[in-house]
Coordinates of C-alpha atoms in Angstrom, one line a residue:
Chain A
M1463 CA 0.0 0.0 0.0
S1464 CA 2.7 2.4 0.9
V1465 CA 4.3 1.9 -2.5
S1466 CA 1.3 3.5 -4.2
T1467 CA 2.0 6.8 -2.4
L1468 CA 5.5 6.9 -3.8
A1469 CA 5.0 5.7 -7.3
P1470 CA 2.1 5.0 -9.7
P1471 CA 0.8 1.5 -8.9
A1472 CA 2.1 -1.3 -11.0
R1473 CA -0.6 -2.9 -13.1
R1474 CA -0.8 -6.1 -11.2
G1475 CA -4.5 -6.8 -11.1
P1476 CA -6.9 -5.4 -8.5
S1477 CA -5.7 -3.9 -5.2
P1478 CA -6.2 -5.8 -1.9
R1479 CA -9.1 -3.6 -1.1
Q1480 CA -10.8 -4.3 -4.5
R1481 CA -10.3 -8.0 -4.0
A1482 CA -11.9 -7.8 -0.5
K1483 CA -14.9 -6.0 -2.0
R1484 CA -15.2 -8.6 -4.7
R1485 CA -15.2 -11.4 -2.1
R1486 CA -17.9 -9.7 -0.1
L1487 CA -20.1 -9.3 -3.2
I1488 CA -19.7 -13.0 -4.0
Q1489 CA -20.8 -13.9 -0.5
Y1490 CA -23.9 -11.6 -0.9
A1491 CA -24.7 -13.2 -4.2
V1492 CA -24.5 -16.8 -2.8
L1493 CA -26.9 -15.8 0.0
V1494 CA -29.4 -14.2 -2.4
V1495 CA -29.3 -17.2 -4.6
A1496 CA -29.8 -19.6 -1.7
I1497 CA -32.8 -17.6 -0.4
V1498 CA -34.4 -17.4 -3.9
V1499 CA -33.9 -21.2 -4.4
L1500 CA -35.4 -21.9 -1.0
I1501 CA -38.4 -19.7 -1.7
L1502 CA -39.0 -21.3 -5.1
V1503 CA -38.4 -24.9 -4.0
A1504 CA -40.1 -25.1 -0.6
D1505 CA -43.7 -26.0 -0.4
W1506 CA -44.8 -23.1 1.7
E1507 CA -48.4 -24.1 2.0
Q1508 CA -47.4 -27.4 3.6
I1509 CA -44.8 -25.9 5.8
G1510 CA -47.4 -23.5 7.1
Q1511 CA -49.8 -26.3 7.7
V1512 CA -47.2 -28.4 9.6
F1513 CA -45.8 -25.6 11.8
F1514 CA -48.4 -22.9 12.0
R1515 CA -51.8 -24.5 11.4
S1516 CA -54.4 -22.0 12.7
D1517 CA -56.9 -24.5 14.2
M1518 CA -53.9 -26.2 16.0
I1519 CA -52.7 -22.8 17.3
Y1520 CA -56.2 -22.3 18.7
A1521 CA -56.3 -25.8 20.2
T1522 CA -52.9 -25.4 21.7
L1523 CA -53.7 -22.1 23.2
T1524 CA -57.0 -23.2 24.7
Q1525 CA -56.4 -26.8 25.9
G1526 CA -54.1 -26.0 28.9
L1527 CA -51.1 -24.0 27.6
G1528 CA -51.4 -21.8 30.7
T1529 CA -51.1 -24.7 33.1
A1530 CA -48.1 -26.1 31.1
L1531 CA -46.4 -22.7 31.1
L1532 CA -47.0 -22.3 34.8
N1533 CA -45.8 -25.8 35.5
T1534 CA -42.6 -25.2 33.6
I1535 CA -42.0 -22.1 35.7
I1536 CA -42.8 -24.0 38.9
Y1537 CA -40.5 -26.9 38.0
S1538 CA -37.5 -24.6 37.1
A1539 CA -38.0 -22.2 40.0
G1540 CA -38.2 -25.0 42.6
A1541 CA -35.1 -26.6 41.1
F1542 CA -33.3 -23.3 41.1
I1543 CA -34.0 -22.7 44.8
I1544 CA -32.8 -26.1 45.8
G1545 CA -29.8 -25.7 43.5
L1546 CA -29.1 -22.3 45.1
V1547 CA -29.3 -23.5 48.7
G1548 CA -27.4 -26.7 47.9
G1549 CA -24.8 -24.9 45.8
T1550 CA -24.2 -22.3 48.6
I1551 CA -23.7 -25.1 51.1
L1552 CA -21.4 -27.0 48.8
A1553 CA -19.4 -23.9 48.0
L1554 CA -18.9 -23.3 51.7
M1555 CA -17.9 -26.9 52.2
R1556 CA -15.5 -26.7 49.3
L1557 CA -13.8 -23.7 51.0
S1558 CA -14.0 -25.3 54.5
S1559 CA -10.9 -25.7 56.6
V1560 CA -12.0 -29.2 57.4
A1561 CA -10.6 -31.4 54.7
P1562 CA -13.3 -34.1 54.6
Y1563 CA -15.9 -31.4 53.8
R1564 CA -13.8 -30.3 50.9
W1565 CA -13.5 -33.8 49.7
I1566 CA -17.2 -34.6 49.9
A1567 CA -18.1 -31.4 48.2
G1568 CA -15.5 -32.0 45.5
I1569 CA -16.8 -35.5 44.8
Y1570 CA -20.4 -34.4 44.7
I1571 CA -19.6 -31.6 42.3
E1572 CA -17.6 -33.8 39.9
L1573 CA -20.2 -36.5 40.1
F1574 CA -23.2 -34.5 39.3
R1575 CA -21.5 -32.3 36.7
G1576 CA -20.5 -35.5 34.9
L1577 CA -23.9 -37.2 34.9
P1578 CA -26.7 -36.5 32.4
A1579 CA -29.6 -34.7 34.2
L1580 CA -31.9 -37.2 32.5
I1581 CA -30.3 -40.1 34.3
V1582 CA -30.7 -38.4 37.7
L1583 CA -34.3 -37.5 36.9
L1584 CA -35.1 -41.1 35.8
A1585 CA -33.5 -42.3 39.0
F1586 CA -35.6 -40.0 41.2
G1587 CA -38.7 -41.0 39.2
L1588 CA -38.0 -44.7 40.0
L1589 CA -37.0 -44.2 43.6
P1590 CA -40.5 -44.7 45.0
L1591 CA -40.7 -48.0 43.0
A1592 CA -37.4 -49.3 44.2
F1593 CA -37.9 -48.3 47.9
S1594 CA -41.4 -49.4 48.7
G1595 CA -43.0 -47.0 51.0
L1596 CA -40.8 -44.1 50.0
I1597 CA -42.9 -41.0 49.1
I1598 CA -41.3 -38.0 47.5
P1599 CA -43.4 -35.0 48.7
F1600 CA -45.3 -32.8 46.2
D1601 CA -45.0 -35.4 43.5
P1602 CA -44.3 -34.9 40.6
Y1603 CA -43.0 -31.4 41.5
G1604 CA -40.8 -32.7 44.3
T1605 CA -39.2 -35.3 42.1
V1606 CA -38.3 -32.7 39.4
W1607 CA -37.2 -30.2 42.0
L1608 CA -34.9 -32.7 43.7
A1609 CA -33.5 -34.2 40.6
L1610 CA -32.8 -31.0 38.7
G1611 CA -31.9 -29.1 41.9
I1612 CA -29.3 -31.7 42.9
V1613 CA -27.7 -31.4 39.5
A1614 CA -27.9 -27.6 39.4
A1615 CA -26.4 -27.4 42.9
A1616 CA -23.2 -28.9 41.5
Y1617 CA -22.9 -26.3 38.8
M1618 CA -23.9 -23.5 41.1
A1619 CA -21.5 -24.5 43.8
E1620 CA -18.6 -23.9 41.5
T1621 CA -20.0 -20.5 40.4
I1622 CA -20.6 -19.5 44.0
R1623 CA -17.2 -20.7 45.1
A1624 CA -15.6 -18.5 42.4
G1625 CA -17.7 -15.6 43.6
I1626 CA -16.7 -16.0 47.2
Q1627 CA -13.1 -16.3 46.2
A1628 CA -13.4 -13.1 44.2
V1629 CA -14.2 -11.1 47.3
P1630 CA -10.8 -9.6 48.4
K1631 CA -9.2 -11.1 51.5
G1632 CA -9.1 -7.6 53.0
Q1633 CA -12.9 -7.7 53.4
V1634 CA -12.7 -10.6 55.8
E1635 CA -9.8 -8.9 57.6
A1636 CA -11.7 -5.7 58.0
A1637 CA -14.8 -7.6 59.3
R1638 CA -12.8 -9.7 61.7
S1639 CA -11.0 -6.6 62.9
L1640 CA -14.3 -5.1 64.0
G1641 CA -14.7 -8.2 66.1
M1642 CA -17.1 -10.2 63.9
P1643 CA -16.8 -13.9 64.4
A1644 CA -15.9 -15.8 61.1
A1645 CA -19.5 -16.9 60.5
V1646 CA -20.9 -13.4 60.9
A1647 CA -18.2 -12.0 58.6
S1648 CA -19.2 -14.6 56.0
R1649 CA -22.9 -13.8 56.3
K1650 CA -22.8 -10.0 56.5
I1651 CA -19.7 -9.2 54.4
V1652 CA -18.5 -11.9 52.1
L1653 CA -21.7 -13.6 50.9
P1654 CA -23.6 -10.4 50.0
Q1655 CA -20.7 -9.3 47.9
A1656 CA -20.2 -12.8 46.4
F1657 CA -23.8 -13.1 45.4
R1658 CA -23.6 -9.7 43.7
I1659 CA -20.7 -11.1 41.6
V1660 CA -22.5 -14.3 40.8
I1661 CA -25.9 -13.0 39.9
P1662 CA -25.3 -12.9 36.1
P1663 CA -23.9 -16.5 36.0
L1664 CA -26.7 -17.7 38.3
T1665 CA -29.2 -16.2 36.0
N1666 CA -27.7 -18.2 33.2
E1667 CA -28.1 -21.2 35.4
L1668 CA -31.8 -20.4 35.7
I1669 CA -32.1 -20.2 31.9
L1670 CA -30.5 -23.6 31.7
L1671 CA -33.0 -24.9 34.3
V1672 CA -36.0 -23.6 32.4
K1673 CA -34.9 -25.6 29.4
D1674 CA -33.9 -28.6 31.5
S1675 CA -37.3 -28.7 33.1
S1676 CA -38.4 -30.1 29.7
L1677 CA -36.8 -33.3 30.8
A1678 CA -39.7 -33.8 33.2
Y1679 CA -41.7 -35.1 30.2
I1680 CA -40.0 -38.4 30.7
L1681 CA -41.8 -38.9 34.0
G1682 CA -45.3 -40.4 33.7
L1683 CA -46.9 -37.0 34.4
S1684 CA -50.7 -36.6 34.9
A1685 CA -52.3 -33.9 32.9
A1686 CA -52.1 -31.5 35.8
G1687 CA -48.4 -31.9 35.9
Y1688 CA -47.7 -31.3 32.2
E1689 CA -45.0 -28.8 31.4
L1690 CA -44.6 -27.2 28.1
T1691 CA -42.6 -29.9 26.3
K1692 CA -44.9 -32.8 27.4
Y1693 CA -48.0 -30.7 26.6
G1694 CA -46.7 -29.8 23.1
R1695 CA -45.5 -33.2 22.4
D1696 CA -48.8 -34.9 23.3
L1697 CA -50.8 -32.5 21.2
S1698 CA -48.3 -32.8 18.3
S1699 CA -48.4 -36.6 18.3
T1700 CA -52.1 -36.9 18.6
N1701 CA -52.7 -34.5 15.7
A1702 CA -49.6 -35.5 13.6
N1703 CA -48.8 -31.8 13.5
L1704 CA -45.8 -29.8 14.8
T1705 CA -47.7 -26.5 15.6
P1706 CA -48.1 -27.3 19.4
L1707 CA -44.4 -28.0 19.7
V1708 CA -43.6 -24.7 17.9
I1709 CA -45.9 -22.9 20.3
A1710 CA -44.3 -24.6 23.3
G1711 CA -40.9 -23.6 21.9
L1712 CA -42.0 -20.0 21.6
C1713 CA -43.2 -20.1 25.2
Y1714 CA -39.7 -21.1 26.3
L1715 CA -38.3 -18.2 24.4
V1716 CA -40.8 -15.9 26.1
I1717 CA -39.2 -16.9 29.4
T1718 CA -35.5 -17.2 28.4
L1719 CA -35.1 -14.2 26.1
P1720 CA -36.0 -11.6 28.8
L1721 CA -33.7 -13.5 31.2
T1722 CA -30.9 -13.4 28.6
F1723 CA -31.5 -9.7 28.2
L1724 CA -31.4 -9.3 32.0
V1725 CA -28.1 -11.1 32.2
Q1726 CA -26.6 -8.7 29.6
R1727 CA -27.9 -5.7 31.6
L1728 CA -26.5 -7.1 34.9
E1729 CA -23.2 -7.8 33.3
A1730 CA -23.0 -4.3 31.8
R1731 CA -23.8 -2.8 35.1
A1732 CA -21.2 -4.9 36.9
R1733 CA -18.6 -3.8 34.4
R1734 CA -19.5 -0.1 35.0
G1735 CA -19.5 -0.7 38.8
R1736 CA -15.8 -1.7 38.8
Chain B
M438 CA 4.7 12.6 76.7
N439 CA 8.3 13.1 75.9
A440 CA 9.3 12.0 79.4
M441 CA 7.3 8.9 78.7
S442 CA 9.3 8.0 75.6
E443 CA 12.6 8.2 77.5
A444 CA 11.4 5.5 79.9
V445 CA 10.7 3.1 77.0
T446 CA 13.7 3.9 74.9
D447 CA 15.2 1.0 76.8
T448 CA 13.6 -2.1 75.1
T449 CA 13.4 -4.0 78.4
P450 CA 10.0 -3.3 79.9
P451 CA 10.2 -0.4 82.3
A452 CA 9.1 -0.7 85.9
A453 CA 5.4 -0.3 86.2
G454 CA 4.7 3.4 86.1
P455 CA 1.5 5.2 86.8
R456 CA 0.4 4.9 83.2
E457 CA -1.7 2.0 82.0
V458 CA -0.1 -0.5 79.6
V459 CA -2.2 -0.9 76.5
V460 CA 0.0 -3.3 74.5
E461 CA 2.8 -5.4 75.6
V462 CA 4.8 -7.4 73.1
I463 CA 7.2 -10.0 74.5
D464 CA 9.8 -11.7 72.3
L465 CA 7.5 -12.0 69.4
H466 CA 8.6 -14.2 66.5
K467 CA 6.7 -14.8 63.3
S468 CA 7.7 -17.0 60.3
F469 CA 6.0 -17.4 57.0
G470 CA 7.1 -20.8 56.0
S471 CA 10.9 -20.8 56.3
V472 CA 11.1 -17.0 56.2
E473 CA 11.4 -15.4 59.7
V474 CA 9.8 -12.0 59.4
L475 CA 9.8 -11.1 63.1
K476 CA 12.9 -12.1 65.1
G477 CA 12.1 -11.4 68.7
I478 CA 10.2 -8.1 69.1
S479 CA 9.6 -6.7 72.5
T480 CA 8.0 -3.4 73.3
I481 CA 5.3 -1.7 75.4
V482 CA 2.7 0.9 74.4
H483 CA 1.1 3.0 77.2
R484 CA -2.3 4.6 77.3
G485 CA -2.4 7.8 75.2
E486 CA 0.9 7.1 73.5
V487 CA 1.3 7.5 69.7
V488 CA 3.9 5.1 68.4
C489 CA 5.1 5.3 64.8
V490 CA 6.7 2.3 63.3
I491 CA 9.0 3.0 60.4
G492 CA 11.4 1.0 58.4
P493 CA 12.1 -0.4 54.9
S494 CA 9.5 -2.6 53.2
G495 CA 9.8 -6.2 54.3
S496 CA 11.2 -5.1 57.7
G497 CA 8.2 -6.7 59.4
K498 CA 6.5 -3.6 60.6
S499 CA 3.1 -4.4 59.1
T500 CA 3.4 -8.0 60.4
L501 CA 4.1 -6.7 63.9
L502 CA 1.0 -4.5 63.7
R503 CA -1.1 -7.4 62.4
C504 CA 0.1 -9.6 65.3
V505 CA -1.3 -7.2 67.8
N506 CA -4.9 -7.9 66.7
L507 CA -4.0 -11.4 65.6
L508 CA -4.7 -11.0 61.9
E509 CA -1.4 -12.9 61.9
E510 CA -0.8 -15.7 64.3
P511 CA 2.6 -15.2 66.0
T512 CA 4.9 -18.2 65.8
S513 CA 6.1 -17.7 69.3
G514 CA 6.2 -15.0 71.9
R515 CA 3.4 -13.2 73.8
V516 CA 1.1 -10.3 72.9
V517 CA -0.9 -8.8 75.7
V518 CA -3.6 -6.2 74.7
M519 CA -5.4 -4.3 77.4
G520 CA -4.7 -7.0 79.9
E521 CA -5.7 -9.9 77.7
E522 CA -3.1 -12.2 76.3
V523 CA -4.3 -12.5 72.7
T524 CA -1.7 -15.2 72.0
D525 CA -3.4 -17.4 74.6
P526 CA -5.4 -20.0 72.7
D527 CA -8.3 -19.5 75.2
C528 CA -8.5 -15.8 74.5
D529 CA -11.8 -14.5 73.0
I530 CA -10.1 -12.7 70.2
D531 CA -13.3 -11.3 68.8
R532 CA -14.0 -9.4 72.0
V533 CA -10.5 -8.0 72.1
R534 CA -10.7 -7.0 68.4
S535 CA -14.0 -5.2 69.0
N536 CA -11.9 -2.9 71.3
L537 CA -9.2 -2.3 68.7
G538 CA -9.6 -0.1 65.7
M539 CA -7.7 -1.2 62.5
V540 CA -7.1 1.0 59.5
F541 CA -5.7 -0.7 56.4
Q542 CA -3.6 0.5 53.6
Q543 CA -6.3 -0.5 51.1
F544 CA -9.1 0.9 53.2
N545 CA -11.1 -2.3 52.9
L546 CA -14.4 -0.5 53.2
F547 CA -17.4 -2.8 52.7
P548 CA -18.4 -1.8 49.1
H549 CA -22.0 -3.2 49.2
I550 CA -23.1 -0.8 52.0
N551 CA -22.9 3.0 52.3
A552 CA -20.6 5.0 54.5
L553 CA -23.0 5.2 57.4
Q554 CA -23.7 1.4 57.3
N555 CA -20.0 0.8 57.2
C556 CA -19.8 2.6 60.5
T557 CA -22.8 1.0 62.0
I558 CA -22.4 -2.7 61.0
G559 CA -19.8 -3.5 63.6
Q560 CA -21.7 -1.6 66.4
I561 CA -24.9 -3.4 65.6
S562 CA -23.6 -6.9 64.9
V563 CA -20.7 -7.0 67.4
L564 CA -21.5 -4.5 70.2
K565 CA -25.3 -5.1 69.9
R566 CA -26.0 -1.4 70.0
P567 CA -29.5 -0.3 69.0
K568 CA -29.7 0.9 65.4
E569 CA -30.5 4.5 66.3
E570 CA -27.6 4.8 68.8
A571 CA -25.2 3.2 66.2
A572 CA -26.4 5.6 63.5
T573 CA -25.9 8.6 65.8
K574 CA -22.4 7.4 66.8
A575 CA -21.6 6.8 63.1
Q576 CA -22.8 10.3 62.1
E577 CA -20.6 11.8 64.8
N578 CA -17.6 10.0 63.6
L579 CA -18.2 10.8 60.0
A580 CA -18.6 14.4 60.9
K581 CA -15.3 14.2 62.9
V582 CA -13.4 12.9 59.8
G583 CA -14.9 15.7 57.7
L584 CA -17.5 13.7 55.9
A585 CA -20.8 15.0 57.3
G586 CA -23.4 14.8 54.6
R587 CA -21.8 11.8 52.8
E588 CA -23.5 9.2 55.0
S589 CA -25.4 7.7 52.0
A590 CA -22.4 7.6 49.7
Y591 CA -21.1 4.2 48.7
P592 CA -17.4 3.6 48.9
A593 CA -17.1 3.5 45.1
Q594 CA -18.5 7.1 45.0
L595 CA -15.8 8.4 47.3
S596 CA -12.2 9.4 46.6
G597 CA -9.4 7.4 48.2
G598 CA -8.8 9.9 50.9
Q599 CA -12.5 10.0 51.7
Q600 CA -12.7 6.2 51.8
Q601 CA -9.8 6.1 54.2
R602 CA -11.5 8.6 56.4
V603 CA -14.6 6.6 56.4
A604 CA -12.5 3.6 57.4
I605 CA -11.1 5.6 60.3
A606 CA -14.7 6.6 61.3
R607 CA -15.7 2.9 61.0
A608 CA -12.9 2.0 63.5
L609 CA -13.7 4.9 65.8
S610 CA -17.4 4.0 65.9
M611 CA -16.4 0.9 67.9
D612 CA -15.0 3.2 70.7
P613 CA -11.7 1.4 70.5
G614 CA -9.1 1.7 73.3
L615 CA -6.3 1.5 70.7
M616 CA -6.1 2.4 67.0
L617 CA -3.8 0.5 64.6
F618 CA -2.9 2.1 61.3
D619 CA -1.2 0.0 58.7
E620 CA 0.3 2.4 56.2
P621 CA -2.9 4.4 56.0
T622 CA -1.7 6.9 53.4
S623 CA 0.4 4.6 51.2
A624 CA -2.3 3.9 48.7
L625 CA -3.4 7.5 48.4
D626 CA -2.7 10.1 45.7
P627 CA -0.3 12.6 47.2
E628 CA -2.8 15.4 47.3
L629 CA -5.2 13.3 49.4
V630 CA -2.7 12.3 52.0
G631 CA -3.0 15.5 54.0
D632 CA -6.7 15.1 54.9
V633 CA -6.1 11.7 56.3
L634 CA -3.0 12.7 58.3
S635 CA -4.8 15.7 59.8
V636 CA -7.6 13.4 61.0
M637 CA -5.0 11.2 62.6
R638 CA -3.2 14.2 64.1
E639 CA -6.5 15.3 65.6
L640 CA -7.0 11.8 67.1
A641 CA -3.6 11.9 68.6
S642 CA -4.2 15.3 70.1
E643 CA -7.3 13.9 71.8
G644 CA -5.2 11.3 73.5
M645 CA -6.0 8.3 71.5
T646 CA -3.5 5.5 71.8
M647 CA -2.2 4.8 68.4
I648 CA 0.3 2.5 66.7
V649 CA 1.0 3.8 63.2
V650 CA 3.0 2.0 60.6
T651 CA 3.9 4.8 58.2
H652 CA 6.3 6.2 55.6
E653 CA 5.3 9.7 56.4
M654 CA 8.4 10.9 58.3
A655 CA 7.1 14.4 58.8
F656 CA 4.0 13.0 60.4
A657 CA 6.0 10.6 62.6
R658 CA 8.3 13.4 63.7
E659 CA 5.4 15.8 64.5
V660 CA 2.9 13.5 66.1
A661 CA 4.6 10.5 67.5
D662 CA 5.6 10.2 71.1
R663 CA 8.0 7.4 70.2
V664 CA 9.4 6.1 66.9
I665 CA 10.3 2.5 66.4
F666 CA 12.7 1.8 63.5
M667 CA 12.5 -1.8 62.3
D668 CA 14.8 -3.6 59.9
G669 CA 15.2 -7.3 59.1
G670 CA 12.6 -8.3 61.7
V671 CA 14.1 -6.6 64.7
I672 CA 13.7 -3.2 66.4
V673 CA 16.9 -1.5 65.5
E674 CA 16.3 1.8 67.2
E675 CA 13.5 3.2 69.3
G676 CA 12.9 6.5 71.0
H677 CA 11.8 10.0 70.7
P678 CA 11.2 11.1 67.1
D679 CA 13.7 13.9 67.4
D680 CA 16.3 11.3 68.3
V681 CA 15.4 8.4 65.9
I682 CA 14.6 10.6 62.9
G683 CA 16.5 13.7 63.8
R684 CA 19.7 12.2 65.3
P685 CA 19.7 8.5 64.4
Q686 CA 22.5 6.5 66.1
E687 CA 22.3 3.2 64.3
K688 CA 23.9 2.8 60.9
R689 CA 20.8 1.1 59.4
T690 CA 18.6 3.9 60.6
I691 CA 20.8 6.5 59.1
A692 CA 21.0 4.6 55.8
F693 CA 17.2 4.2 55.7
L694 CA 16.4 7.8 56.6
Q695 CA 18.9 9.0 54.0
R696 CA 17.2 6.8 51.3
V697 CA 13.7 8.1 52.4
L698 CA 14.6 11.7 52.9
D699 CA 17.3 12.4 50.4
P700 CA 15.4 12.3 47.1
T701 CA 13.2 15.2 48.1
H702 CA 14.6 16.7 51.3
V703 CA 11.2 17.9 52.1
R704 CA 10.6 16.2 55.3
A705 CA 13.4 16.2 57.8
G706 CA 13.8 19.4 59.5
E707 CA 17.6 19.4 59.7
E708 CA 17.8 18.8 56.0
D709 CA 15.5 21.7 55.2
E710 CA 18.2 24.3 55.2
A711 CA 20.5 22.4 52.9
H712 CA 17.5 21.9 50.6
Y713 CA 16.7 25.5 50.7
R714 CA 20.2 26.5 49.9
R715 CA 20.5 24.1 47.0
H716 CA 17.2 25.2 45.5
A717 CA 18.1 28.8 45.9
A718 CA 21.3 28.1 44.0
D719 CA 19.4 26.2 41.3
H720 CA 17.1 29.2 40.9
R721 CA 20.0 31.6 40.7
T722 CA 21.7 29.6 38.0
A723 CA 18.5 29.0 36.1
G724 CA 18.2 32.7 35.4
S725 CA 16.6 35.9 36.6
T726 CA 13.0 35.0 36.0
T727 CA 12.7 33.5 39.5
R728 CA 10.1 35.2 41.6
D729 CA 10.7 35.4 45.3
D730 CA 7.9 33.1 46.3
D731 CA 9.4 30.3 44.1
L732 CA 12.1 30.2 46.8
T733 CA 9.5 29.4 49.5
P734 CA 10.7 25.8 49.9
L735 CA 9.1 22.6 50.8
P736 CA 5.8 22.5 48.9
G737 CA 5.3 18.9 50.0
L738 CA 5.3 19.5 53.8
P739 CA 1.8 18.9 55.1
H740 CA 0.6 22.0 56.9

């Protein structure tokens, strides 16, 4: 490039900038061609019928979508609370000065982060069969809460541990210097700051749980316990039409997209706060 | 106060005088792994005394201070604070600490609560004071450090100097019998140091017992009743500031003070004259544009 400022450019084909422009044009052309072909080839009427059939939309909206949506929220919120409490306890155990606590927490975390959530959920679903007389309270909610919460606790423990460790050591020293016992210093000084740090990653964890609550469809749920996936799947298979599943999917997005947006806002605010 | 310092210039504990002993450190050793940071420190601080600990970095002066409130666990030796042996495993260290104010180099204010709450949280959770009483006390102390009206500010909204003054107010709100300062101005921009030092000067004049680890020689010389010079984990020289800083006897003290004071010459009184002369000479050689007030020396000297 600098040569051209000194001497007239040698005639050696297009300049790098012209070549870059040409490449970009080719990419646009490929995209336009692909879209045109898609529009011409696809059977739009059938696609519309399969994914967005109007009578199916009506049926999906009126046959209990509200209950399913509410159940999805209840499943994921309950699992989140169990995960949060369990994760906090595990994180504190992981940071304990008593070695066996650290080991137990470490084993738990590695175990449940390595297992598919579906396996854990199936196991909890079968527990009452295997242990005769065992009753999981609030079934099926309790089963889903426990199974997903136990898995979520493992992930959240690592997040919370990182948050606790991100609180400067001087904070504990200042608190202890005021005469606070270690437990009070943790509760009043360290944990509030740690949770502020981990709110964005924990919100991500909530988003994952909303989606993972779909696994509950594997349990033999009664209609009152249907969540979005089970509800959409049942309607879809009875009617051999995907519209109910599409609507169920849209419902997930209605929950998760605002949360994603919230995480972005929180992260931006955390960056400004530093 | 000066008479006092003479009595303790001798590092062996003096005969019990009329004044109350606040801190007694006896043959204190502290090792981090294989590194021995404190190699047998003994000293006594009496009620109302202001002791400045000076020395090069790594000399163990901060560690000594942190051993007093047991933020560092001494390896051996005894530390007795207000009659309680904190090195005794049965000592209720939280109760002793609630009676000790600690001010850190990095302020360590609690960032998630505002200035007032920083000053009340210890009173409420440790001293079990009622909220209103704690708030009143906190307001008094914030006003005392010149921050009346900033009660609702969060630490991030305050300058370094303001944060350090909130930290002092936080410590004072516990009504401590002894204040520990760990290089309170070392993390501050130079123009903010003066406000913090004047708060500390005021505290000293009110008779607060203070142990101050500092690099501010002018402050030490002006405010301290006694200066301890530490190097290599031992007390090298100890006594009245005019002696230790003004007429140091030990080679290591002289070398340290030269390193600290020489680059600027703004702090030690005896060096002032030489500084003045040298600068006056500079100005003369620099040309005739010099105004008279340019020759007014020592811009860095606080107050």
